[in-house]
mmCIF file of C-alpha atoms in Angstrom:
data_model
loop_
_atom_site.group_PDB
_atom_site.id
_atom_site.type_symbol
_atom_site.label_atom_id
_atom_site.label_comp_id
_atom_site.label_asym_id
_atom_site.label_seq_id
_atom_site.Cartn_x
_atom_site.Cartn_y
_atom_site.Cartn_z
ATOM 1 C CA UNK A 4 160.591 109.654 -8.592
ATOM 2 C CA UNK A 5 160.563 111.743 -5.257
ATOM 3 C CA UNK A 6 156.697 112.396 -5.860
ATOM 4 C CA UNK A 7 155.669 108.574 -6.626
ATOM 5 C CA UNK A 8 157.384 107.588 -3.575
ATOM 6 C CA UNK A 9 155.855 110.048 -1.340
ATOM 7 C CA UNK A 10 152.684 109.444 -3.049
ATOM 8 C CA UNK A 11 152.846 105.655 -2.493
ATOM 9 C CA UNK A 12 154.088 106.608 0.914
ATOM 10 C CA UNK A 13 150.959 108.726 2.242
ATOM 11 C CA UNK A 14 148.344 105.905 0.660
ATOM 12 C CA UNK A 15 150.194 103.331 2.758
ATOM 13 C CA UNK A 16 149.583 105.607 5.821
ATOM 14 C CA UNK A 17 146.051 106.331 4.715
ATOM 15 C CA UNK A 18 145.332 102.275 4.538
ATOM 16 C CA UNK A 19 147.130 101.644 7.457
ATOM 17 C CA UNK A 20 144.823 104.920 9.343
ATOM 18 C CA UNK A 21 141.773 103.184 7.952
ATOM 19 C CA UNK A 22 142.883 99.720 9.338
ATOM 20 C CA UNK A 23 143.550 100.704 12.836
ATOM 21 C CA UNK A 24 140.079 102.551 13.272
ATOM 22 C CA UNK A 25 138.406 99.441 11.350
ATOM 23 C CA UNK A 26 140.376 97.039 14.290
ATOM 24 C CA UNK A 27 139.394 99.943 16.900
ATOM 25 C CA UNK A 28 135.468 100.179 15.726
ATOM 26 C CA UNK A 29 135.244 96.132 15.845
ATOM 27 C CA UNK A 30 137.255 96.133 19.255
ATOM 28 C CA UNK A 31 134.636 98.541 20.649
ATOM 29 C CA UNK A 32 131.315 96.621 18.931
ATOM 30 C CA UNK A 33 132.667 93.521 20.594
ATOM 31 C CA UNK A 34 133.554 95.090 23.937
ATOM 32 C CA UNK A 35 129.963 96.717 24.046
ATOM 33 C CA UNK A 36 127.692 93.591 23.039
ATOM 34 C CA UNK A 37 129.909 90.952 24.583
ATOM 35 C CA UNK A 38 128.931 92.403 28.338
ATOM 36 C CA UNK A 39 126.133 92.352 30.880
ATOM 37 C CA UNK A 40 124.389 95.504 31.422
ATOM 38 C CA UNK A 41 122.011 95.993 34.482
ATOM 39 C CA UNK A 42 120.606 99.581 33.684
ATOM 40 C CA UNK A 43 118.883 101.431 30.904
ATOM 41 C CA UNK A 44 119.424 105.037 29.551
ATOM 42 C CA UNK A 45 116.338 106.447 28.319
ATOM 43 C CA UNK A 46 117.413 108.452 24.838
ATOM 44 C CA UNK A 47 113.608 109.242 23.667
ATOM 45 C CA UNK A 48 109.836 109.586 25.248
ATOM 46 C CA UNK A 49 106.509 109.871 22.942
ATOM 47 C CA UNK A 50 103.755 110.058 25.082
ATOM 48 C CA UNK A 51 101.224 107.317 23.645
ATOM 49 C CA UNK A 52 97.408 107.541 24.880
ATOM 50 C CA UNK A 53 96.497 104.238 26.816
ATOM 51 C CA UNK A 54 92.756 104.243 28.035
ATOM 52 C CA UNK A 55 91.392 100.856 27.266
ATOM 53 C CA UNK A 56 93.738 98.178 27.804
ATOM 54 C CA UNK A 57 95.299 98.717 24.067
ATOM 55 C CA UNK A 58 98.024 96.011 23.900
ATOM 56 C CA UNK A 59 100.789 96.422 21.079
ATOM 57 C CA UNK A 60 102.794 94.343 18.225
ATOM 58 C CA UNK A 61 105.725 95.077 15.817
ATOM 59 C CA UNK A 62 104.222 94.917 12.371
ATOM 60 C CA UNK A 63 105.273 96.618 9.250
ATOM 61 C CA UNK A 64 108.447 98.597 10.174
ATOM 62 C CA UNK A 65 105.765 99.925 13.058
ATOM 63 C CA UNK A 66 104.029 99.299 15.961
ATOM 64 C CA UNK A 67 100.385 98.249 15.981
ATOM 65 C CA UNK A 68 98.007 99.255 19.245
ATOM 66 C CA UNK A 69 94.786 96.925 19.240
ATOM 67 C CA UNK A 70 92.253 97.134 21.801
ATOM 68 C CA UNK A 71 87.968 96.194 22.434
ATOM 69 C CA UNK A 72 87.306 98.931 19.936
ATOM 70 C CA UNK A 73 89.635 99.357 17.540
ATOM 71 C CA UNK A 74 92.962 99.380 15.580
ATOM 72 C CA UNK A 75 95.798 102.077 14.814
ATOM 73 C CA UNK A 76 98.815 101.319 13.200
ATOM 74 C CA UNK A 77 101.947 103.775 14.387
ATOM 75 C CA UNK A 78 105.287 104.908 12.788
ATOM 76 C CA UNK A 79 108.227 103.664 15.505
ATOM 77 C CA UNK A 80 107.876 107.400 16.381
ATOM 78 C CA UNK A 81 104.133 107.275 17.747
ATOM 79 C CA UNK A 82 102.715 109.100 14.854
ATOM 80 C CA UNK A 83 99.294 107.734 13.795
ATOM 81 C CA UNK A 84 99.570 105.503 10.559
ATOM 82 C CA UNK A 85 95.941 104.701 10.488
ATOM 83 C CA UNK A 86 93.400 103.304 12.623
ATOM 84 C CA UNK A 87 90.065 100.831 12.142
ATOM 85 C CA UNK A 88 86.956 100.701 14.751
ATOM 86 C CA UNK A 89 85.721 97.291 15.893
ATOM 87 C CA UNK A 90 83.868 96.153 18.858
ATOM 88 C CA UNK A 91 85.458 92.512 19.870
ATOM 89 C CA UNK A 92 85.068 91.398 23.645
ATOM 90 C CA UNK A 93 88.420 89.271 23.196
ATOM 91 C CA UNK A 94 91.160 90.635 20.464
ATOM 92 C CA UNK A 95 94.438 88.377 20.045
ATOM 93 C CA UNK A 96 96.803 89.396 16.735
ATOM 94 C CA UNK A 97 98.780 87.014 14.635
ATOM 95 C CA UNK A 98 101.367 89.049 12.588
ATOM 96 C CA UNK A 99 103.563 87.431 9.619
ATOM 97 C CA UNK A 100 105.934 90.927 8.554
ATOM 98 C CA UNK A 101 103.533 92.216 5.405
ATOM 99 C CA UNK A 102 99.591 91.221 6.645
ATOM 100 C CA UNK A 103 98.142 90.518 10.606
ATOM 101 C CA UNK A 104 94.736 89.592 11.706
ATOM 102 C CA UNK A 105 92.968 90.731 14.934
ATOM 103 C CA UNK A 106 90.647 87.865 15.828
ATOM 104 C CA UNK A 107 87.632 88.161 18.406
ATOM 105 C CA UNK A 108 88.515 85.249 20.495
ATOM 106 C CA UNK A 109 85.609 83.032 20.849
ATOM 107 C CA UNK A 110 83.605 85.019 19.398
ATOM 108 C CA UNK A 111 82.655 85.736 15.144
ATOM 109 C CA UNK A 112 84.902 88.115 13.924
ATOM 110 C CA UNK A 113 88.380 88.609 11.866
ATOM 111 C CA UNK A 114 89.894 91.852 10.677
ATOM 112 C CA UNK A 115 92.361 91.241 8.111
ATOM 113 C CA UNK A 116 95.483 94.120 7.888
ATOM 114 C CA UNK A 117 98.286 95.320 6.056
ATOM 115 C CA UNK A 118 100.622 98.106 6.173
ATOM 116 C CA UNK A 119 97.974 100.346 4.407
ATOM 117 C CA UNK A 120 94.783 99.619 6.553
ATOM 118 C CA UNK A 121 92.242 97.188 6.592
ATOM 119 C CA UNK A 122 92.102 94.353 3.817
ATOM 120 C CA UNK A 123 89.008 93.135 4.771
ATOM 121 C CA UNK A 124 86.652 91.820 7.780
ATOM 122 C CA UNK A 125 85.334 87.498 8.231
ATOM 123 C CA UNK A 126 82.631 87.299 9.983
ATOM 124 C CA UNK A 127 82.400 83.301 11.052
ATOM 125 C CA UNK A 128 80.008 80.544 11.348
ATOM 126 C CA UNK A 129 81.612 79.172 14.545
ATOM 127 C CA UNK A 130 83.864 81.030 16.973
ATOM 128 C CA UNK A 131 87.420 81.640 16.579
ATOM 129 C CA UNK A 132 89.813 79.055 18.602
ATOM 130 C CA UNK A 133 93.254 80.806 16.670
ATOM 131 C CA UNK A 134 93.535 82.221 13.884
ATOM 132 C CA UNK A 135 96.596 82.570 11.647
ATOM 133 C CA UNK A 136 97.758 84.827 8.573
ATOM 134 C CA UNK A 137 100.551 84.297 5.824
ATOM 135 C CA UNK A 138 102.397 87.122 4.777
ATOM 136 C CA UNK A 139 100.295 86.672 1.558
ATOM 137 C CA UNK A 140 97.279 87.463 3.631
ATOM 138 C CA UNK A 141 95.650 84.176 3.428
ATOM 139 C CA UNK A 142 93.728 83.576 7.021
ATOM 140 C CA UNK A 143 93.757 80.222 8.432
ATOM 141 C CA UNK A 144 91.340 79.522 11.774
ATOM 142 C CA UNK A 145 90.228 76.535 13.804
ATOM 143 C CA UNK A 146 86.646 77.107 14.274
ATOM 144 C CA UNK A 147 84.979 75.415 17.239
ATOM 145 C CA UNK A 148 81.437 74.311 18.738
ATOM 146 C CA UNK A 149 81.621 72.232 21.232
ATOM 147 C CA UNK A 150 83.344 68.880 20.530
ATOM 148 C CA UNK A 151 82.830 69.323 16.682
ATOM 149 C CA UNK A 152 85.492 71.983 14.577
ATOM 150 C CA UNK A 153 86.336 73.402 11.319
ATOM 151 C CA UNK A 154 89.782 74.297 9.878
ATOM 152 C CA UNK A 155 88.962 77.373 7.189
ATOM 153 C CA UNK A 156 90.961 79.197 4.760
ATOM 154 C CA UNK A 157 89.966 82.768 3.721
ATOM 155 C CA UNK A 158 91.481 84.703 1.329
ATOM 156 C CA UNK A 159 92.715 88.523 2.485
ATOM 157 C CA UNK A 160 89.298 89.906 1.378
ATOM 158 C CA UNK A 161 87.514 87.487 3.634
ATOM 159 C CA UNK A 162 86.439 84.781 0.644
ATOM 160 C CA UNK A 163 86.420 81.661 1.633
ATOM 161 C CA UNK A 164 88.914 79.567 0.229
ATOM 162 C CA UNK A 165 88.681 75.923 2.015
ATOM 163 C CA UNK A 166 86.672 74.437 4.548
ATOM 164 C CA UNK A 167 87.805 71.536 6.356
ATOM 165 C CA UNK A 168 85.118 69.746 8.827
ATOM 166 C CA UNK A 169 86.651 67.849 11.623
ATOM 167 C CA UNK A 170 85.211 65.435 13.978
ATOM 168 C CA UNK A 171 86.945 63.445 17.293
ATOM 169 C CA UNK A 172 86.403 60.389 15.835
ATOM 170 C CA UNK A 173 88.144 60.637 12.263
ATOM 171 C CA UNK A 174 90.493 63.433 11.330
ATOM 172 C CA UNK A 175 90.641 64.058 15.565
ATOM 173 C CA UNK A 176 90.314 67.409 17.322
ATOM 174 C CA UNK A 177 92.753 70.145 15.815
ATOM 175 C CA UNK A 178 95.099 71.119 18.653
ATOM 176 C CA UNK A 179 96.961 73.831 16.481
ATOM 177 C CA UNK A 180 96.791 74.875 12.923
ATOM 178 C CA UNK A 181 99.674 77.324 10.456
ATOM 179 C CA UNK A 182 99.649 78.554 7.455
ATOM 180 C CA UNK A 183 103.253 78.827 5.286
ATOM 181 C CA UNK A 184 104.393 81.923 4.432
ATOM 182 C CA UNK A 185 103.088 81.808 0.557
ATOM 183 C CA UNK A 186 99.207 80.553 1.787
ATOM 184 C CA UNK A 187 99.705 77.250 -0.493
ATOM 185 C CA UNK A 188 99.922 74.674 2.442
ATOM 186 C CA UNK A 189 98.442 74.371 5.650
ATOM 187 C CA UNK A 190 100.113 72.328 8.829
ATOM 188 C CA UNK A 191 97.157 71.450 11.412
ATOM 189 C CA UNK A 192 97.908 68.838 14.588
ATOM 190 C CA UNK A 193 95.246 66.634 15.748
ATOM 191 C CA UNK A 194 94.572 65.400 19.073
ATOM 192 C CA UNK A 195 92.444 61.885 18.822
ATOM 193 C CA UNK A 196 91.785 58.346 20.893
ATOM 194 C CA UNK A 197 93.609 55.029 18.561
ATOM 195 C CA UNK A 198 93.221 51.654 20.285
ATOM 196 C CA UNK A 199 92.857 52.994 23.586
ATOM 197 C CA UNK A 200 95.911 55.091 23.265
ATOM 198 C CA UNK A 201 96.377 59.183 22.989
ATOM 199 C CA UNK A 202 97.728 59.786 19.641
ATOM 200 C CA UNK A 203 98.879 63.240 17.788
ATOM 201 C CA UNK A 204 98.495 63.358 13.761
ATOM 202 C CA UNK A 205 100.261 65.542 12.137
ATOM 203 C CA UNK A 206 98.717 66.824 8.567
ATOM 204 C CA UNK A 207 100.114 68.668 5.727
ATOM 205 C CA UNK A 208 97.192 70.055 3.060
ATOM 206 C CA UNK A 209 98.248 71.844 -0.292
ATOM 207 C CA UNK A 210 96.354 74.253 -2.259
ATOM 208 C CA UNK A 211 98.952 74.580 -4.869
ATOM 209 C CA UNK A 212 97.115 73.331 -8.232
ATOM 210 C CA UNK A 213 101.032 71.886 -9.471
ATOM 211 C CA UNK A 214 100.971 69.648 -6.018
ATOM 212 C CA UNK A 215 99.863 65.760 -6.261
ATOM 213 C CA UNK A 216 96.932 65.697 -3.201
ATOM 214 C CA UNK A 217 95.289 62.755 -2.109
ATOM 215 C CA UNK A 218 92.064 63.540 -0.475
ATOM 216 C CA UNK A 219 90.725 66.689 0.930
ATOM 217 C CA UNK A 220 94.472 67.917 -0.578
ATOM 218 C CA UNK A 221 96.557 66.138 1.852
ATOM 219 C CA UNK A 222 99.929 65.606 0.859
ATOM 220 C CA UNK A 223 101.335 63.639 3.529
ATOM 221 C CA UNK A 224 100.584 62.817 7.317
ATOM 222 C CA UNK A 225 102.073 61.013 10.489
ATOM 223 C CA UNK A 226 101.011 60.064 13.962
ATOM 224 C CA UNK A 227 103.002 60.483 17.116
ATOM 225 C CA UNK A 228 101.864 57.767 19.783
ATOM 226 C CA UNK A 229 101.450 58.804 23.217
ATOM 227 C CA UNK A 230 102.081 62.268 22.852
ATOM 228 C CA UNK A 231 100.339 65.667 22.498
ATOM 229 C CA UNK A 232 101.512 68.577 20.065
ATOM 230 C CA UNK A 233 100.031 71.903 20.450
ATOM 231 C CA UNK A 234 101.922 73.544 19.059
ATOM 232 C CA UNK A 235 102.523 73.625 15.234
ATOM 233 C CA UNK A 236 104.522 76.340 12.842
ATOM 234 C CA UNK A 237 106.210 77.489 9.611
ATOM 235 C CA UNK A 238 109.351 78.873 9.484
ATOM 236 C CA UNK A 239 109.255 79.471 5.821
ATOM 237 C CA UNK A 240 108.015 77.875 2.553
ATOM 238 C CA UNK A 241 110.219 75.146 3.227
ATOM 239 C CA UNK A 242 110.843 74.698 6.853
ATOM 240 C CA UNK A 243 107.834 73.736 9.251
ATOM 241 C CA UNK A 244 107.998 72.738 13.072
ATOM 242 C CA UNK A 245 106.056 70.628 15.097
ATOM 243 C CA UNK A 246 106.742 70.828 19.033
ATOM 244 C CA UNK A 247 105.153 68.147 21.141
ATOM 245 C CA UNK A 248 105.394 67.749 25.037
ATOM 246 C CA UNK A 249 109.039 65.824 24.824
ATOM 247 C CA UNK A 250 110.003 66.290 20.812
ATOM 248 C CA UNK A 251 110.911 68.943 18.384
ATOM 249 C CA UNK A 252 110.586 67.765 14.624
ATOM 250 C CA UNK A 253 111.577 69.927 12.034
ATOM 251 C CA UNK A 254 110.138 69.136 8.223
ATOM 252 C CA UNK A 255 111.687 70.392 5.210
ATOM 253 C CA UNK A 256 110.060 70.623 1.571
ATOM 254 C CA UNK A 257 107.115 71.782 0.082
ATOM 255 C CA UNK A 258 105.027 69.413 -2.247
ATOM 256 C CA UNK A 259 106.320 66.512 0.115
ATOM 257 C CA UNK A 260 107.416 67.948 3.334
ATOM 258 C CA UNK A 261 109.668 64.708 4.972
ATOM 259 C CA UNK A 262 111.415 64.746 8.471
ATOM 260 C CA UNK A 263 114.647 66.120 8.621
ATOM 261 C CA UNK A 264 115.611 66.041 12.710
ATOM 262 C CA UNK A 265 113.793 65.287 16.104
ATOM 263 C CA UNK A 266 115.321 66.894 18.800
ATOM 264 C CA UNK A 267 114.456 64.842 22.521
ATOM 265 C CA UNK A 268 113.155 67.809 25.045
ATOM 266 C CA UNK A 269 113.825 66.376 28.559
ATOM 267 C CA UNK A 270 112.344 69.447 30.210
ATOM 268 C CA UNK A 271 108.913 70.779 30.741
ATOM 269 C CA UNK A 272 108.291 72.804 27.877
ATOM 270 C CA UNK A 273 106.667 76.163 29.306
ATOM 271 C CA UNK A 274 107.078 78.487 26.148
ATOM 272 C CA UNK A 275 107.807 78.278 22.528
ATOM 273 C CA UNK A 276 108.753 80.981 20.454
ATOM 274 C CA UNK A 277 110.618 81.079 17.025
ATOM 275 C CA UNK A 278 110.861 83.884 14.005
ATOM 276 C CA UNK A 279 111.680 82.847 10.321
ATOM 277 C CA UNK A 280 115.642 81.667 11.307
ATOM 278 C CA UNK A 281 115.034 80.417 15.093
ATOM 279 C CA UNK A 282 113.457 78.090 17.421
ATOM 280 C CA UNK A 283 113.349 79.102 20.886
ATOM 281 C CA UNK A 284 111.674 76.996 24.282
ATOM 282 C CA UNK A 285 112.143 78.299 28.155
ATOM 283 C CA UNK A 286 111.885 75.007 30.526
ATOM 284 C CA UNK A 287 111.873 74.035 33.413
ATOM 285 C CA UNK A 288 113.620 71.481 35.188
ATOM 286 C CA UNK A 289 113.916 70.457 38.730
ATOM 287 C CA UNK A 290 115.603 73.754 39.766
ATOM 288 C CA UNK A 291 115.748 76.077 36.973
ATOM 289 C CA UNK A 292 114.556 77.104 34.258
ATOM 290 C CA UNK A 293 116.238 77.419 31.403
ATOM 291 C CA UNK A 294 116.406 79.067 27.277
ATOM 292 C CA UNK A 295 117.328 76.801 24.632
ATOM 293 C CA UNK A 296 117.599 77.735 20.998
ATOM 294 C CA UNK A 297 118.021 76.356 17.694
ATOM 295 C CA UNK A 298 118.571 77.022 13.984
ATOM 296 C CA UNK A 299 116.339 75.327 11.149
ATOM 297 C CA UNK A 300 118.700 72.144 11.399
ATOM 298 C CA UNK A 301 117.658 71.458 15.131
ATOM 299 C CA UNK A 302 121.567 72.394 16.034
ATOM 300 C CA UNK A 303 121.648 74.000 19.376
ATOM 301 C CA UNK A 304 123.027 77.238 19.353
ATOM 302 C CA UNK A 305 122.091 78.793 23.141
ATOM 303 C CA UNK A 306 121.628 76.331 26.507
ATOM 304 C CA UNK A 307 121.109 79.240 29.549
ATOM 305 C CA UNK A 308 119.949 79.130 32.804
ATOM 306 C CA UNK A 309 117.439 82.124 33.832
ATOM 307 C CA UNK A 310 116.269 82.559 37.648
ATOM 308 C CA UNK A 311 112.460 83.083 36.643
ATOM 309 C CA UNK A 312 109.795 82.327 34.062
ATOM 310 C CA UNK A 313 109.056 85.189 32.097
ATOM 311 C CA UNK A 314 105.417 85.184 30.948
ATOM 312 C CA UNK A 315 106.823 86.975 27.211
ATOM 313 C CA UNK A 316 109.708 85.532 25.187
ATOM 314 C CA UNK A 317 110.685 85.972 21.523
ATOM 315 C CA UNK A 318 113.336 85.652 19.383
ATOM 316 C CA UNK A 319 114.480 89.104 17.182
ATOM 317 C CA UNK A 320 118.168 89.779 15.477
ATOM 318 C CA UNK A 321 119.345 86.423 17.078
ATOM 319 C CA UNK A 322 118.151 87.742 20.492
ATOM 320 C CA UNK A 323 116.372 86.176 22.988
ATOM 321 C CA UNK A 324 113.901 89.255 24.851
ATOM 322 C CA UNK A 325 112.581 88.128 28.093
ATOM 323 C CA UNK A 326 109.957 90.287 29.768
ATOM 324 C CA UNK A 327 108.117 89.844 32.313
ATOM 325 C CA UNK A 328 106.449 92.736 34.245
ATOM 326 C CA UNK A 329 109.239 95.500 35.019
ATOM 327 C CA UNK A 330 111.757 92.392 34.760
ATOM 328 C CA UNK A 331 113.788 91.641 31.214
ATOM 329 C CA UNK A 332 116.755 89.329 30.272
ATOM 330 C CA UNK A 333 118.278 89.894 26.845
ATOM 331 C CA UNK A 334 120.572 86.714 25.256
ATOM 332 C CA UNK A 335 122.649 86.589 22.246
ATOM 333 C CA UNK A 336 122.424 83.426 20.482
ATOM 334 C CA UNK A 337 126.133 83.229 21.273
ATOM 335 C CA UNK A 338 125.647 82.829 24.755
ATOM 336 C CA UNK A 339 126.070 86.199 26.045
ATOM 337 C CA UNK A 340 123.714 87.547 28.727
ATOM 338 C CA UNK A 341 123.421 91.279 27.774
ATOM 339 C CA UNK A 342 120.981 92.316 30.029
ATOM 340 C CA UNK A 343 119.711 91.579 33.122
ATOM 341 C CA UNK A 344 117.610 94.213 35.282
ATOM 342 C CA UNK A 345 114.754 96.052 35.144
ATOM 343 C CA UNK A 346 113.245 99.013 33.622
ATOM 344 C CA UNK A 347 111.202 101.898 35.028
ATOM 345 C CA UNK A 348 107.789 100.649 34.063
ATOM 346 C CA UNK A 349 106.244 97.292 33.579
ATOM 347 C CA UNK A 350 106.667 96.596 29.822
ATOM 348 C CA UNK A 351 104.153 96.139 27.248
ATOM 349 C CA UNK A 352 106.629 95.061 24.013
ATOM 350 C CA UNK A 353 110.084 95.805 23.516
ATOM 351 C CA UNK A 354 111.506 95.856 19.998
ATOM 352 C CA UNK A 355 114.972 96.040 18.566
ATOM 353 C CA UNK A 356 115.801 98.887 16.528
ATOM 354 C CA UNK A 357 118.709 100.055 14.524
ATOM 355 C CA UNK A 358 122.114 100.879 16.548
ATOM 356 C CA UNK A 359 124.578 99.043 19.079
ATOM 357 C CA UNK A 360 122.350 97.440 22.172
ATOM 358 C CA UNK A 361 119.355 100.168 21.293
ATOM 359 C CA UNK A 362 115.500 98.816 21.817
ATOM 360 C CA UNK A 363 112.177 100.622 21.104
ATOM 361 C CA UNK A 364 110.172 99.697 24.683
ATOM 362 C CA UNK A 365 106.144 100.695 25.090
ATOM 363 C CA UNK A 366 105.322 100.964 28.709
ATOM 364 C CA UNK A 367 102.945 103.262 30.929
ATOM 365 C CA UNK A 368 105.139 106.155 30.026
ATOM 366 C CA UNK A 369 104.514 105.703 25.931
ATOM 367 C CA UNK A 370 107.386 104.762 23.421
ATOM 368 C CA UNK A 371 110.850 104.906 25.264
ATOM 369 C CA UNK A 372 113.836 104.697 23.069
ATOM 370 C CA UNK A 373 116.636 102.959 25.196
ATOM 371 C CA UNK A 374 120.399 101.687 25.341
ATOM 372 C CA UNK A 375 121.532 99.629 27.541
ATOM 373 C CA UNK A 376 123.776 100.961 30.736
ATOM 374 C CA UNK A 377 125.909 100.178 33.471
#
């Protein structure tokens, strides 16, 4: 009996032991991301090459360094993935986690990617406006010539899949255009002239053979008076955003996407951001500006005032990264600023990575691994 009750005796101590450093760890997680930090200690440097104005983006569980002449795609250590020659005068990247595409701006030319290399290469009939990519792959681009455009599909080996033409007097010009995460439907705003007045038309098209289409596979549409949208977006197969210059409306469903909330915007809109769980604007009022965000419902989760307009905002791990030169501003979606400084070179990207207030940044310097200080 002796033995049982000094066995019984040391687990209780053991579970107790393991409770108090359980409480202790969360006590010290909350301490550390529920403060403001001002400084940075640098962990890591990998010296990266820059030569030719590369620019960078997080895409596939790496970083990917575009320039004029070509593509590489690095491990989050700087080691060399891969890398693709091009010649483009004006290279802008859309990335969707498993496929990007680099898109000469203005010019004929679309590199599709993936996390292996190269899936294939569009040349165009008309210049690239935007271009877009599902996670599927599937390419979607407003292609313009003057006042006239085209709205074109392409699959990830560069086939053609749809081809929309546009015109200012019918369908209206297309401000903005997204593709969902699947490639089956396609959101595109339109900018045209009704009775005199400026009017924004939103359009959903399908390409799903199990969805009812009307013409031209629309499934549904719906105009905005007075108002201009330009700026349009998926958040998944199900959720889709459209942001206009005083309204956010967020539409849920697939075969017949329907309005689920409108959220009134009293402030200049100056940026909108938003990942596959957020929404995120910076505004401007009379005095300040400020960082709202919000979850796929349109419930706002984060209302803070920043001193400046940062020129690069995202959303990432229910942060809010602000960048803007050497400049940053970090924001939990609960409210918490935690950071507010600057770091030692003007930064190119900054990612988060794995551990407790630990970023990946690229700057003049390379690849710095950081944590936050005081």
């Amino acid at each position: 009996m002796e033995g049982k009750k000094k066995k019984k005796f040391l687990i209780k101590l053991l579970l107790i032991g393991a409770a108090l450093i359980l409480f202790a760890a969360i006590g010290i997680y909350i301490f550390l991301t529920h403060r403001t930090y001002n400084n940075i200690r640098v962990l890591n440097t990998v010296t990266l090459e820059r030569d030719n104005g590369e620019k960078y983006a997080e895409f596939a569980d790496g970083i990917l360094k575009y320039s004029k002449d070509g593509v590489a795609l690095l491990d989050r250590k700087g080691k060399e993935r891969w890398n693709f020659s091009y010649q483009m005068q004006n290279p802008v990247v859309s990335v969707s986690e498993k496929s990007a595409v680099i898109a000469d701006k203005g010019a004929n030319d679309l590199v599709v990617l993936q996390s292996k290399g190269v899936k294939g290469e569009i040349h165009t009939s008309l210049p690239v406006e935007k271009a877009e990519v599902s996670r599927q792959g599937i390419v979607s681009a407003i292609l313009r010539d003057g006042v006239s455009a085209k709205i074109v599909c392409y699959d990830a080996e560069g086939n053609l899949l749809v081809e929309h033409v546009t015109s200012p007097t019918t369908t209206g010009y297309p401000l903005d255009a997204a593709i969902s995460d699947d490639g089956y439907t396609l959101l595109v705003s339109y900018l045209f002239i009704e009775q005199g007045k400026m009017t924004t038309k939103v359009a959903y098209y399908s390409f799903d053979e199990k969805t009812e289409k009307k013409e031209n596979h629309l499934i549904m549409e719906e105009k905005y008076e007075n108002t201009i949208a330009p700026s349009v977006f998926f958040l998944d197969n199900e959720t889709s955003a459209v942001v206009s210059d005083n309204q956010l409306h967020i539409y849920e469903g697939k075969e017949k996407p329907k309005k689920k909330q409108t959220v009134q915007i009293k402030e200049q809109i100056q940026n909108v951001f938003h990942d596959d769980e957020y929404i995120g604007m910076l505004l401007k009022n009379e005095k300040n500006y400020i960082v709202k965000l919000y979850d796929k419902n349109g419930k706002e989760l984060l209302s803070k005032t920043v001193e400046q307009e940062y020129k690069n905002v995202k959303v990432e791990d229910g942060q809010v990264i602000m960048y803007d030169g050497k400049k940053c501003q970090i924001l939990t979606k609960a409210g918490v600023r935690l950071f507010d400084g600057e770091m030692g070179n003007d930064i190119a990207n900054i990612i988060s990575v794995f551990g407790v207030n630990k970023y990946l940044v690229i700057n003049a310097n390379g690849l710095e691994e950081i944590r936050l200080a005081n």
